[in-house]
mmCIF file of C-alpha atoms in Angstrom:
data_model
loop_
_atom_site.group_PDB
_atom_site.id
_atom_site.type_symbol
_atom_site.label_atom_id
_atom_site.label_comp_id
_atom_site.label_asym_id
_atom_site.label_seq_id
_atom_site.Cartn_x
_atom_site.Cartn_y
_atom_site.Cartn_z
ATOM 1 C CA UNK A 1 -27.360 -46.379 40.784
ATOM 2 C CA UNK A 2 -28.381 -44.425 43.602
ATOM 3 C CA UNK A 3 -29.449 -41.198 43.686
ATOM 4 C CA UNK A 4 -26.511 -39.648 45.664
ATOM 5 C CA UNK A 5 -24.076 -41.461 43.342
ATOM 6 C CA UNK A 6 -26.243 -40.189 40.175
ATOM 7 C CA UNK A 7 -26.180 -36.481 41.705
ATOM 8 C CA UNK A 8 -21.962 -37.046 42.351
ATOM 9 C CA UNK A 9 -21.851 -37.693 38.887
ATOM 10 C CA UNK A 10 -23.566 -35.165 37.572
ATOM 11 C CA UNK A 11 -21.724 -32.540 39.472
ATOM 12 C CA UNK A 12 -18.486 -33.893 38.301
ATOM 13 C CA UNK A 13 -19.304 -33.842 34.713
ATOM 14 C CA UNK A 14 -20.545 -29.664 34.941
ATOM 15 C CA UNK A 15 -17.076 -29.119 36.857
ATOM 16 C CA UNK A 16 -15.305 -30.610 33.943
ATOM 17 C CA UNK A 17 -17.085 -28.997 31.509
ATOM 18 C CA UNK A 18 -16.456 -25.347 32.876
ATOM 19 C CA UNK A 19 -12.999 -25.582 33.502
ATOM 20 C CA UNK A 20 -12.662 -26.934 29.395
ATOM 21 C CA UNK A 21 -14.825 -23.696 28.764
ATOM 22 C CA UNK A 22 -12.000 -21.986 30.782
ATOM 23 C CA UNK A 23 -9.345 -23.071 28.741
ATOM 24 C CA UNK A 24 -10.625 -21.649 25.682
ATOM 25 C CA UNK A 25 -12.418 -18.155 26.874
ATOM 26 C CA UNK A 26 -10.819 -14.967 28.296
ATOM 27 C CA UNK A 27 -10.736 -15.137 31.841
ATOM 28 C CA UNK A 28 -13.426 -13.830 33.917
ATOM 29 C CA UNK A 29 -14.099 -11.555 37.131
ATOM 30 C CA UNK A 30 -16.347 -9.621 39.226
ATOM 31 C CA UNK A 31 -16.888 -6.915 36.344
ATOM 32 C CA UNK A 32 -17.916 -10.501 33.751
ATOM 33 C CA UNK A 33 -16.075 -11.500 30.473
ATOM 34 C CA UNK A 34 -13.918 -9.044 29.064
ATOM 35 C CA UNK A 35 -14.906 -8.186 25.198
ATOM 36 C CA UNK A 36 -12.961 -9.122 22.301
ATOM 37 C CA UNK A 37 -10.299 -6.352 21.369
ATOM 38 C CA UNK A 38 -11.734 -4.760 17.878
ATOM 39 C CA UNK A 39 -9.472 -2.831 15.196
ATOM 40 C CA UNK A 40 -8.411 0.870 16.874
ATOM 41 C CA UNK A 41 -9.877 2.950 13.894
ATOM 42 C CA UNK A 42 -7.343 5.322 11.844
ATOM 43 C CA UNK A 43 -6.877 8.521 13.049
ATOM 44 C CA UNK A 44 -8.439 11.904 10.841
ATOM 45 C CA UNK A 45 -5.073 13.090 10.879
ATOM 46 C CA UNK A 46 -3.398 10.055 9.475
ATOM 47 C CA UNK A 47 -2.910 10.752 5.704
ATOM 48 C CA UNK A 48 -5.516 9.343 3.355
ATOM 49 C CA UNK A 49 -4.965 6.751 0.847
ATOM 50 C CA UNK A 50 -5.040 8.201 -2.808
ATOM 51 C CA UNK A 51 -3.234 8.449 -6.053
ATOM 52 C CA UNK A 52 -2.803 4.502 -6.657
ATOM 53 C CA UNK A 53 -3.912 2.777 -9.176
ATOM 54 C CA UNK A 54 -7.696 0.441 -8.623
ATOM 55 C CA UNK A 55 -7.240 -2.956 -7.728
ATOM 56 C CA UNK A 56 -8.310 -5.470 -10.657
ATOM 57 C CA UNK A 57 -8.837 -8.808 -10.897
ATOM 58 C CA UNK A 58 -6.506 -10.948 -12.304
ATOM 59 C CA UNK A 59 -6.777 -11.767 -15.953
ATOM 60 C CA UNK A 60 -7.164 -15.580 -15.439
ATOM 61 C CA UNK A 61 -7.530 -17.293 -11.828
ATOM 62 C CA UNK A 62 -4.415 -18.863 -9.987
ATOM 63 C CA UNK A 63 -4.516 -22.590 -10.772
ATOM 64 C CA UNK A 64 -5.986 -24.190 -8.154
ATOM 65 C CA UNK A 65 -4.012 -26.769 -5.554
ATOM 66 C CA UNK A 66 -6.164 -29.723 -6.320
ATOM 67 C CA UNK A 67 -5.718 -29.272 -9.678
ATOM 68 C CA UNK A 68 -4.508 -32.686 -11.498
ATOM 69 C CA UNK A 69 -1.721 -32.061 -14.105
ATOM 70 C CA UNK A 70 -2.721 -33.529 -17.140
ATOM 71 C CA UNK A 71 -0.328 -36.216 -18.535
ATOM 72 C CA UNK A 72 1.374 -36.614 -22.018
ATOM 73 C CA UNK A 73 1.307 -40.336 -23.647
ATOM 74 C CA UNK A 74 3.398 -42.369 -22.448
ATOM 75 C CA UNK A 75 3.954 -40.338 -19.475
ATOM 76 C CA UNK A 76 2.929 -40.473 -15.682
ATOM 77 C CA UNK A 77 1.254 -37.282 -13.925
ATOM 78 C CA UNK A 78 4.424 -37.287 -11.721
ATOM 79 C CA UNK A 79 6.821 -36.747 -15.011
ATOM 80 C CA UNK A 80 8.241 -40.580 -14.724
ATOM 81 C CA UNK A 81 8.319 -43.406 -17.944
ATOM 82 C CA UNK A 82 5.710 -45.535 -18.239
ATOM 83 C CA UNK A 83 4.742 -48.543 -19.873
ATOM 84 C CA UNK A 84 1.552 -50.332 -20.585
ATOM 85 C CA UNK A 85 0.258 -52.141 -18.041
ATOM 86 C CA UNK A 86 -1.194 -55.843 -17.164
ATOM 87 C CA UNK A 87 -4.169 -56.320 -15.517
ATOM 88 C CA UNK A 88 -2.784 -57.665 -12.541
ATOM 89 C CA UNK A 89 -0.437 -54.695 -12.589
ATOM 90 C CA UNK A 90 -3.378 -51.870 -13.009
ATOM 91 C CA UNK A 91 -4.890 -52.431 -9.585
ATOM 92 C CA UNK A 92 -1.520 -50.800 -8.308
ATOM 93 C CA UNK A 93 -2.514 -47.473 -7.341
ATOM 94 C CA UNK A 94 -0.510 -44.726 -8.687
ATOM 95 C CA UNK A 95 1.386 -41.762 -7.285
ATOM 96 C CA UNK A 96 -0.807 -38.804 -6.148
ATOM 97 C CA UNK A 97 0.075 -35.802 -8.030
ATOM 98 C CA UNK A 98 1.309 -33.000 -5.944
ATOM 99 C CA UNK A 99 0.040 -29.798 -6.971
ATOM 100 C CA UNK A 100 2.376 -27.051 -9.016
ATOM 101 C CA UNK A 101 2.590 -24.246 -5.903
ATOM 102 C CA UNK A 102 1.408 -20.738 -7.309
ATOM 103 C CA UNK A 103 4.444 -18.652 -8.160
ATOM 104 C CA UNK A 104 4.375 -15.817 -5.500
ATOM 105 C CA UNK A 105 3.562 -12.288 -7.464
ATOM 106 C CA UNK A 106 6.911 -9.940 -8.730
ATOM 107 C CA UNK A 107 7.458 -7.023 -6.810
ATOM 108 C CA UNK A 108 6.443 -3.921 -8.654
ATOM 109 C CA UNK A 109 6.362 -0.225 -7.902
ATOM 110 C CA UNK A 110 4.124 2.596 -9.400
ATOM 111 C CA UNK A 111 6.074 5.585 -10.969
ATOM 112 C CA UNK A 112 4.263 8.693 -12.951
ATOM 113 C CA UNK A 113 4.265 9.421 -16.649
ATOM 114 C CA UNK A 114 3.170 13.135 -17.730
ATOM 115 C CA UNK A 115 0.909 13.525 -20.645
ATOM 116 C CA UNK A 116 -0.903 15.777 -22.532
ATOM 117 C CA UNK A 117 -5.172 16.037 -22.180
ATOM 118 C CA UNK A 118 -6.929 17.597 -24.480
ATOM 119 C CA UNK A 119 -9.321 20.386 -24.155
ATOM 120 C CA UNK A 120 -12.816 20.962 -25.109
ATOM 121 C CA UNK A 121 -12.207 24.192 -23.492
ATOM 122 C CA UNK A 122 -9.201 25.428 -24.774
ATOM 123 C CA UNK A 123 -7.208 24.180 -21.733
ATOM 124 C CA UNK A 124 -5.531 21.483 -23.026
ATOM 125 C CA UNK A 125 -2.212 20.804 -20.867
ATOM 126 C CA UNK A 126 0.238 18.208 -18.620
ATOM 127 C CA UNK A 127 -1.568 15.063 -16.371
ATOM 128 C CA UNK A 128 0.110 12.526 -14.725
ATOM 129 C CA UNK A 129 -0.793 8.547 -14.926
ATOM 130 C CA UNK A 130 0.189 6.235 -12.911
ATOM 131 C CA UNK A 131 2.162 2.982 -14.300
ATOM 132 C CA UNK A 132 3.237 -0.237 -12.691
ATOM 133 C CA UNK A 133 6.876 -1.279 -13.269
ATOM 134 C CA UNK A 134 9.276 -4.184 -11.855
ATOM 135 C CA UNK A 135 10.174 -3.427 -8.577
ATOM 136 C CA UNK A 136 13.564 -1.249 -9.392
ATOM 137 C CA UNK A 137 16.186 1.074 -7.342
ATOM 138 C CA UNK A 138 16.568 2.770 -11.264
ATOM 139 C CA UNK A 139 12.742 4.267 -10.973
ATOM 140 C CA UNK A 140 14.252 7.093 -13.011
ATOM 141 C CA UNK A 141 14.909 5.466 -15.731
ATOM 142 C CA UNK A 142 11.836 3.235 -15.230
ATOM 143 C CA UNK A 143 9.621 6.319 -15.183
ATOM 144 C CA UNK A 144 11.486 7.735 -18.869
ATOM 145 C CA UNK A 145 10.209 4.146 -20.201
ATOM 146 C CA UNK A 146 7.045 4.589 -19.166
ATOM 147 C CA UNK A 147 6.621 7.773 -20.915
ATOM 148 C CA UNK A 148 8.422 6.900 -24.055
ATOM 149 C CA UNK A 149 5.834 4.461 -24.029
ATOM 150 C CA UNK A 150 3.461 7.158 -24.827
ATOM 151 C CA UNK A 151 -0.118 6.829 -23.773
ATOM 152 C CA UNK A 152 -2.516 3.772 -23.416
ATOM 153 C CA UNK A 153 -5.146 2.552 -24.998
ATOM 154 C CA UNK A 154 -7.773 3.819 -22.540
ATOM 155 C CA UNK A 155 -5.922 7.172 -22.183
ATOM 156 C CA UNK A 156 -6.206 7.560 -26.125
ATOM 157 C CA UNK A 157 -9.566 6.775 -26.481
ATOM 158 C CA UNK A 158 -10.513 8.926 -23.557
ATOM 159 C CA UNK A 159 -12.877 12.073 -24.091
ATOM 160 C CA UNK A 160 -10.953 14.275 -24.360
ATOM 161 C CA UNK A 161 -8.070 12.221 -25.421
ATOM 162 C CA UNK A 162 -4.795 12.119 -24.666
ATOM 163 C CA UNK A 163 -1.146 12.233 -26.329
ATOM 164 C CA UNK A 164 2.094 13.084 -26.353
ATOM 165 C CA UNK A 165 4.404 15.188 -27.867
ATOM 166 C CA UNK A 166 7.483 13.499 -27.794
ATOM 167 C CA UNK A 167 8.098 12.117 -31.371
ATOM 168 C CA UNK A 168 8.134 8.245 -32.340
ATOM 169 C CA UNK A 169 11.340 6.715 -32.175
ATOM 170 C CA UNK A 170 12.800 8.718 -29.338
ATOM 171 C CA UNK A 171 14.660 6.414 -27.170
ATOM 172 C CA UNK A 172 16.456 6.936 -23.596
ATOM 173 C CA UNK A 173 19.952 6.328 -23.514
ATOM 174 C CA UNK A 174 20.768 7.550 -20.342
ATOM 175 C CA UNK A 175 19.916 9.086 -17.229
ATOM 176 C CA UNK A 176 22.447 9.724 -13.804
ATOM 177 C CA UNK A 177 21.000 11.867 -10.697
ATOM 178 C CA UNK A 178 23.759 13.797 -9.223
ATOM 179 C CA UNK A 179 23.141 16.679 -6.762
ATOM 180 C CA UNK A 180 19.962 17.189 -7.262
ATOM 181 C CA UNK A 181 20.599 17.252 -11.671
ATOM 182 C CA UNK A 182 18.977 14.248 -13.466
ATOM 183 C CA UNK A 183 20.899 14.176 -16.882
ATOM 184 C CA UNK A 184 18.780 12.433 -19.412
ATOM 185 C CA UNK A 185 20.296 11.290 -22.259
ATOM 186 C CA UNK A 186 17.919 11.027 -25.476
ATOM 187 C CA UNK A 187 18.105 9.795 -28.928
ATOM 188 C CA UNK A 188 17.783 12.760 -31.964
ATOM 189 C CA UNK A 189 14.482 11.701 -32.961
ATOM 190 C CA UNK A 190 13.622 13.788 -29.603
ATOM 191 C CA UNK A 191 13.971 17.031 -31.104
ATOM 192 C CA UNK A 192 12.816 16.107 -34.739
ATOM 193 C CA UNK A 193 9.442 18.133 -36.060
ATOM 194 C CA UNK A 194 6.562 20.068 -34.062
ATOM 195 C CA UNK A 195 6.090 22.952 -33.645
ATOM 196 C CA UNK A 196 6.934 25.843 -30.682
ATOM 197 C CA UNK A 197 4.328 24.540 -28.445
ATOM 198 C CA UNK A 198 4.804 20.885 -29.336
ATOM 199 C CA UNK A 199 8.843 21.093 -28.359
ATOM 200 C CA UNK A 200 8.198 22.934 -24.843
ATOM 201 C CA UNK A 201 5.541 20.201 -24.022
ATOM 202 C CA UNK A 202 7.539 17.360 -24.534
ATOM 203 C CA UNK A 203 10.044 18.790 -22.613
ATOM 204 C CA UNK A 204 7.666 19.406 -19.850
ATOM 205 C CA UNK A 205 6.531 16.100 -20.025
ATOM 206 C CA UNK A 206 10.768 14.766 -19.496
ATOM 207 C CA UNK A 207 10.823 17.381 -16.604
ATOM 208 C CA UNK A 208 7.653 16.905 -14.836
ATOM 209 C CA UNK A 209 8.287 13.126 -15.252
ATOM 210 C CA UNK A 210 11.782 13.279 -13.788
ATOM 211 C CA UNK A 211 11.112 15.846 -10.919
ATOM 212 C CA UNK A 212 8.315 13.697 -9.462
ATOM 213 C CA UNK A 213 11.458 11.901 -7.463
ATOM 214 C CA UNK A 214 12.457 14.157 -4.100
ATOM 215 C CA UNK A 215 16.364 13.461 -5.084
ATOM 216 C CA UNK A 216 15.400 15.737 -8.539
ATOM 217 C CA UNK A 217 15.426 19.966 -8.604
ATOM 218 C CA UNK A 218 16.079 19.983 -12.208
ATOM 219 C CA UNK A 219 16.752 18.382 -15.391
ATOM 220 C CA UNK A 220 19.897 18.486 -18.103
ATOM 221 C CA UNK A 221 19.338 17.608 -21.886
ATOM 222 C CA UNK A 222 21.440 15.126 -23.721
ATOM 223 C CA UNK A 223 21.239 14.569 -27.329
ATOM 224 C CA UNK A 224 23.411 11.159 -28.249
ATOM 225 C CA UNK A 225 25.388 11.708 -25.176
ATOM 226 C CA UNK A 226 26.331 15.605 -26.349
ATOM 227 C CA UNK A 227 25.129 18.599 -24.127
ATOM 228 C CA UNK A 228 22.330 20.561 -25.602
ATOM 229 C CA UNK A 229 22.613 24.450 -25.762
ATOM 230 C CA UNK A 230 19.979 25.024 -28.063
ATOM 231 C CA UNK A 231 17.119 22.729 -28.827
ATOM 232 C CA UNK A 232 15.906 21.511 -32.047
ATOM 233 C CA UNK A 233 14.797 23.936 -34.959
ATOM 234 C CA UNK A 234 12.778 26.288 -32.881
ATOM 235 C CA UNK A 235 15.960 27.469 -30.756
ATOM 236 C CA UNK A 236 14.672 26.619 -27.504
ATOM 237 C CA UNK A 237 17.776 27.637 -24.734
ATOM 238 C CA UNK A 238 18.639 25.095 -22.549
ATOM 239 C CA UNK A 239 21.788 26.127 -20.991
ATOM 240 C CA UNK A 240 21.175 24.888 -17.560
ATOM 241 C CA UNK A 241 18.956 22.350 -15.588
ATOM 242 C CA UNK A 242 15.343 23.496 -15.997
ATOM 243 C CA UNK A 243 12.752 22.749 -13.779
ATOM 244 C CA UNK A 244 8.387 22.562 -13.490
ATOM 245 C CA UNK A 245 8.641 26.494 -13.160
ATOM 246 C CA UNK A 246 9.837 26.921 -16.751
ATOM 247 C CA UNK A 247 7.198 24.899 -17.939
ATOM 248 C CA UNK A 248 4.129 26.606 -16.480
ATOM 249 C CA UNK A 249 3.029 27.379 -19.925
ATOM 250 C CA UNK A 250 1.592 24.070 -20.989
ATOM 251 C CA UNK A 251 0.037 23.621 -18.434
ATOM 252 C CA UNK A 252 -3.886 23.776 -18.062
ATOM 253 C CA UNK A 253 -4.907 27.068 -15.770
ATOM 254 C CA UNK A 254 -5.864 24.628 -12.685
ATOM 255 C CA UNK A 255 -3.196 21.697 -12.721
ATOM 256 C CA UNK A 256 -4.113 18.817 -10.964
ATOM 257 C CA UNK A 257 -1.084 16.749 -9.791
ATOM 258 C CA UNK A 258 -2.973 14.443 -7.527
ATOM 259 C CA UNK A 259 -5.065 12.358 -8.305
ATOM 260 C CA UNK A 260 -3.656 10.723 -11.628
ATOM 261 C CA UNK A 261 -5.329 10.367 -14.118
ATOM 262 C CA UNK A 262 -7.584 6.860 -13.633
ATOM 263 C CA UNK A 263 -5.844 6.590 -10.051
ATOM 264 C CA UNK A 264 -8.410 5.728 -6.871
ATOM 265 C CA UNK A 265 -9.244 9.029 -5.384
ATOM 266 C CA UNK A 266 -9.771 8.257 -2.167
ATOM 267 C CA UNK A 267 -13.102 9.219 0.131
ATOM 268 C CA UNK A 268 -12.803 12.093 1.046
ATOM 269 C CA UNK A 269 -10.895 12.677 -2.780
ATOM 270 C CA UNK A 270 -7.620 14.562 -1.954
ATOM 271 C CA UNK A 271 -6.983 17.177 -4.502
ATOM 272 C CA UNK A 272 -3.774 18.898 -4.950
ATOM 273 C CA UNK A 273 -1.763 21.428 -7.760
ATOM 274 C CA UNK A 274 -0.934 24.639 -8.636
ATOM 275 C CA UNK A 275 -3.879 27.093 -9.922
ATOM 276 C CA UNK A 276 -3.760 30.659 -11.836
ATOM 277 C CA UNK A 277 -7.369 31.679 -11.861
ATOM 278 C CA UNK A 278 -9.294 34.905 -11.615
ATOM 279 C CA UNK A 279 -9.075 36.023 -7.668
ATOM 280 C CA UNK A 280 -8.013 31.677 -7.120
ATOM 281 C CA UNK A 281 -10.977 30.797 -7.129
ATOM 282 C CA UNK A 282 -12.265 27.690 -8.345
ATOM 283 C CA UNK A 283 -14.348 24.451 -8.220
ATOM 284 C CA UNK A 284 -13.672 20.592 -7.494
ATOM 285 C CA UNK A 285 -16.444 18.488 -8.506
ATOM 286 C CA UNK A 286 -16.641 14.942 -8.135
ATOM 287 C CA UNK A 287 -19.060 12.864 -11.086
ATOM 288 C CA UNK A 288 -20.483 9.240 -11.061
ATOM 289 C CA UNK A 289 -20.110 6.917 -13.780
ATOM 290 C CA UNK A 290 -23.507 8.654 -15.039
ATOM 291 C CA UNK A 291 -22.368 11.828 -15.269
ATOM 292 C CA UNK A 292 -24.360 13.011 -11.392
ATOM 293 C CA UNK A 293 -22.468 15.564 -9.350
ATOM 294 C CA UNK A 294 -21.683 13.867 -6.055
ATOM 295 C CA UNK A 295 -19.970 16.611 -4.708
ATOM 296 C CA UNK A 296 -19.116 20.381 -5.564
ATOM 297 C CA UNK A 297 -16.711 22.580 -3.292
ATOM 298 C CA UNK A 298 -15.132 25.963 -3.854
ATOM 299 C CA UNK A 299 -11.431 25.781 -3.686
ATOM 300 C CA UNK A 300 -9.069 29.129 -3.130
ATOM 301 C CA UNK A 301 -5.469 28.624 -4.206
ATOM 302 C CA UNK A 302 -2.689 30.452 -2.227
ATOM 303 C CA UNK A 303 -2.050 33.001 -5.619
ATOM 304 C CA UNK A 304 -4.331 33.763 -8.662
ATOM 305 C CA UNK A 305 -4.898 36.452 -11.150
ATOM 306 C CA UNK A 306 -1.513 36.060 -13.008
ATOM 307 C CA UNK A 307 0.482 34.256 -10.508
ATOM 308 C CA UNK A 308 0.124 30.467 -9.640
ATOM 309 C CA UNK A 309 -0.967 29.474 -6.412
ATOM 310 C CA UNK A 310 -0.818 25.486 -4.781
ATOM 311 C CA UNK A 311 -3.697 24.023 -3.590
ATOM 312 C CA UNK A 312 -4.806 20.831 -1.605
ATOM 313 C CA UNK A 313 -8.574 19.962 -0.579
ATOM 314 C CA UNK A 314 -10.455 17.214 0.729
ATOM 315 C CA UNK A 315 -14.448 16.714 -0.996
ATOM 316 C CA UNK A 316 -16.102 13.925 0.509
ATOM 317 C CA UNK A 317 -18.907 12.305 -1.412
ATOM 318 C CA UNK A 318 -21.711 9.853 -0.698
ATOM 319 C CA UNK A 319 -21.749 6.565 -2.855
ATOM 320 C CA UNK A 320 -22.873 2.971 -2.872
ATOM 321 C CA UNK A 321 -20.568 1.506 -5.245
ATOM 322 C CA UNK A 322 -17.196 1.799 -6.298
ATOM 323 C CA UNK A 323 -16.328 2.489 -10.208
ATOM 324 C CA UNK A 324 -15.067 4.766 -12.379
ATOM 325 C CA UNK A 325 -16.563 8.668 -12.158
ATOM 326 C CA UNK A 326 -15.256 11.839 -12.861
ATOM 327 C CA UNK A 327 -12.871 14.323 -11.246
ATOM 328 C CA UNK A 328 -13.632 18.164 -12.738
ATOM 329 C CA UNK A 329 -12.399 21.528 -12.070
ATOM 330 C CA UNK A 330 -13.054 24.395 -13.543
ATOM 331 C CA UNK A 331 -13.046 28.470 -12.939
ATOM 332 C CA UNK A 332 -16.980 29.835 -13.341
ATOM 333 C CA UNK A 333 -16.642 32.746 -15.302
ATOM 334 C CA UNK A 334 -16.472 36.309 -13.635
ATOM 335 C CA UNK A 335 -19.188 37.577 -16.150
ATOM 336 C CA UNK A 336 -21.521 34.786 -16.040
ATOM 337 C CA UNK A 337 -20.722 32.001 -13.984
ATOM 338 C CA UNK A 338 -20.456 29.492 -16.791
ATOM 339 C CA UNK A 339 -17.486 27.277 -16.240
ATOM 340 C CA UNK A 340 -14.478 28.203 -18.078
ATOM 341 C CA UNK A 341 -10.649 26.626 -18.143
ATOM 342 C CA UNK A 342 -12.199 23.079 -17.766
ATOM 343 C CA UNK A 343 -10.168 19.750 -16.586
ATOM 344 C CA UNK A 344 -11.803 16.810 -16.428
ATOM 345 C CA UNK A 345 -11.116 12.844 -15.966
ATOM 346 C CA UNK A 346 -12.007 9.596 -14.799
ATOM 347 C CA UNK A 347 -10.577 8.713 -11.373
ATOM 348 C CA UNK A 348 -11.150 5.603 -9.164
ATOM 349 C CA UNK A 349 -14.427 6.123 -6.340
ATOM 350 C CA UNK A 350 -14.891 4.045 -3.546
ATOM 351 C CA UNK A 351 -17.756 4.416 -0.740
#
């Protein structure tokens, strides 16, 4: 081959291969290749993820798709008869097993459940968890299940430990939303025993749990499907819907209604409540799993000193890995700075 012809050839083959490189790049100009679009970052003002529960991972792992069924005797993988075979006949291959698809997940929604956390402090009071439930439009009535449940394991054991004050055996029997009203209809068992701070919590703990929905202002009290007046041996009046207001009393003096208890708390942690501290002033601290303050910020509700005041605030911490820490507030004492009227539980961190 010559040398022109050998040059020709060459020159044809680097055409071809730049238009092929062409094909599959972004096209070019005077200014060069343009870069690949990246991920527009989310806005500060975009609201930040919190109050769900931690991802987990699955208890046992999906079967996998190459995964052979295993056959009974006398049985093909495929589910047909069989019989035994003759050696002529066993060099027939048999039919491939297909593998059993992965049934796609349930739909499920997270509702709140109001509890009661103990106190090392004195301060003992309402805090919401967070449960998962079948995908429902009755999330009302979901919710009431949920807390009839009563607490977990890992809310029981906690330190300090939760429980409820709604009495075993209660069961729902009803609830309709109308106008605003939830009507919840309860067994008897509800108002059986306890004393006067034992019946107002559990009935804080039906009417924070039911007013957590935007279509609920108040709640109504049904006893076997009968109006209640008066409730149970301590003659608490219930006349007309109550609502959170009327419950202020159990609950600790800075309540936290977000984050959950054991819910992810976000980075920057977004806390939010109601408050009735000295002047409304306060702390937020957020905790490691080893008990090291991350972060510390002073809060000031909008009321204190005998009136309650709401609250939101944002504390941003630094951290490396995520895992349970702590979420704390607590009111440093006007004479001495010590912290008094102490909450305090384990919440979801991420980096």
């Amino acid at each position: 081959m010559s040398t022109v012809t050998r040059t020709t050839v060459m020159v044809a083959l680097l055409v071809a291969v730049a238009l092929a490189g062409a094909a599959c790049s972004p096209a070019s100009g005077p200014l060069g290749t343009p870069a690949t679009p990246v991920a527009s970052p989310v806005s500060s003002a975009d609201p930040l993820p919190t109050d769900v529960a931690p991802e987990t991972p699955s208890a046992s792992p999906a079967p996998s798709a190459t995964a052979t069924p295993s056959a009974t005797p006398g049985e093909t993988p495929n589910g047909s008869s069989a019989t035994p075979s003759s050696p002529a006949s066993s060099a027939v291959a048999s039919p491939t097993p297909r593998p059993t698809p992965s049934p796609s997940p349930a739909a499920t929604t997270v509702v709140r459940a109001y509890f009661v956390l103990g106190s090392f402090t004195g301060n003992e009071g309402l805090v919401p968890v967070l449960r998962e439930v079948p995908e429902t439009r009755a999330v009302a009535t979901a919710a009431m299940t949920a807390l009839l449940a009563g607490p977990n394991g890992a809310e029981v054991a906690s330190r300090p430990a939760m429980f409820t004050a709604i009495p075993d055996g209660t069961r729902l029997l009803g609830v309709t939303i109308a106008d605003g009203i939830a009507t919840v209809n309860l067994s008897r068992e509800f108002e059986s025993g306890g004393g006067s701070y034992s019946v107002q919590a559990r009935l804080a703990q039906v009417v924070y749990t039911l007013t957590q929905f935007p279509t609920v202002d108040g709640v109504l009290f049904e006893m076997a499907g009968k109006p209640v007046t008066t409730f149970s041996s301590e003659g608490v009046v219930l006349d007309g819907p109550v609502d959170r207001a009327d419950y202020r009393d159990v609950l600790p003096a800075i309540f936290v209604d977000r984050p959950a208890w054991g819910a992810s708390a976000g980075n920057p942690a977004v806390v939010s409540g109601i408050a009735n501290v000295f002047e409304a002033q306060f702390r937020v601290q957020v905790l490691d799993g080893a008990g090291r303050v991350l972060a510390d910020e002073p809060v000031t509700a909008s009321c204190g000193t005998g009136c309650w005041g709401t609250f939101t605030t944002k504390v941003g911490y630094d951290f490396a890995k995520a895992q349970y820490g702590t979420l704390r507030v607590f009111e440093p004492s006007a004479k001495d700075g010590s912290p008094i009227n102490v909450t305090e539980y384990r919440v979801w961190l991420t980096p």
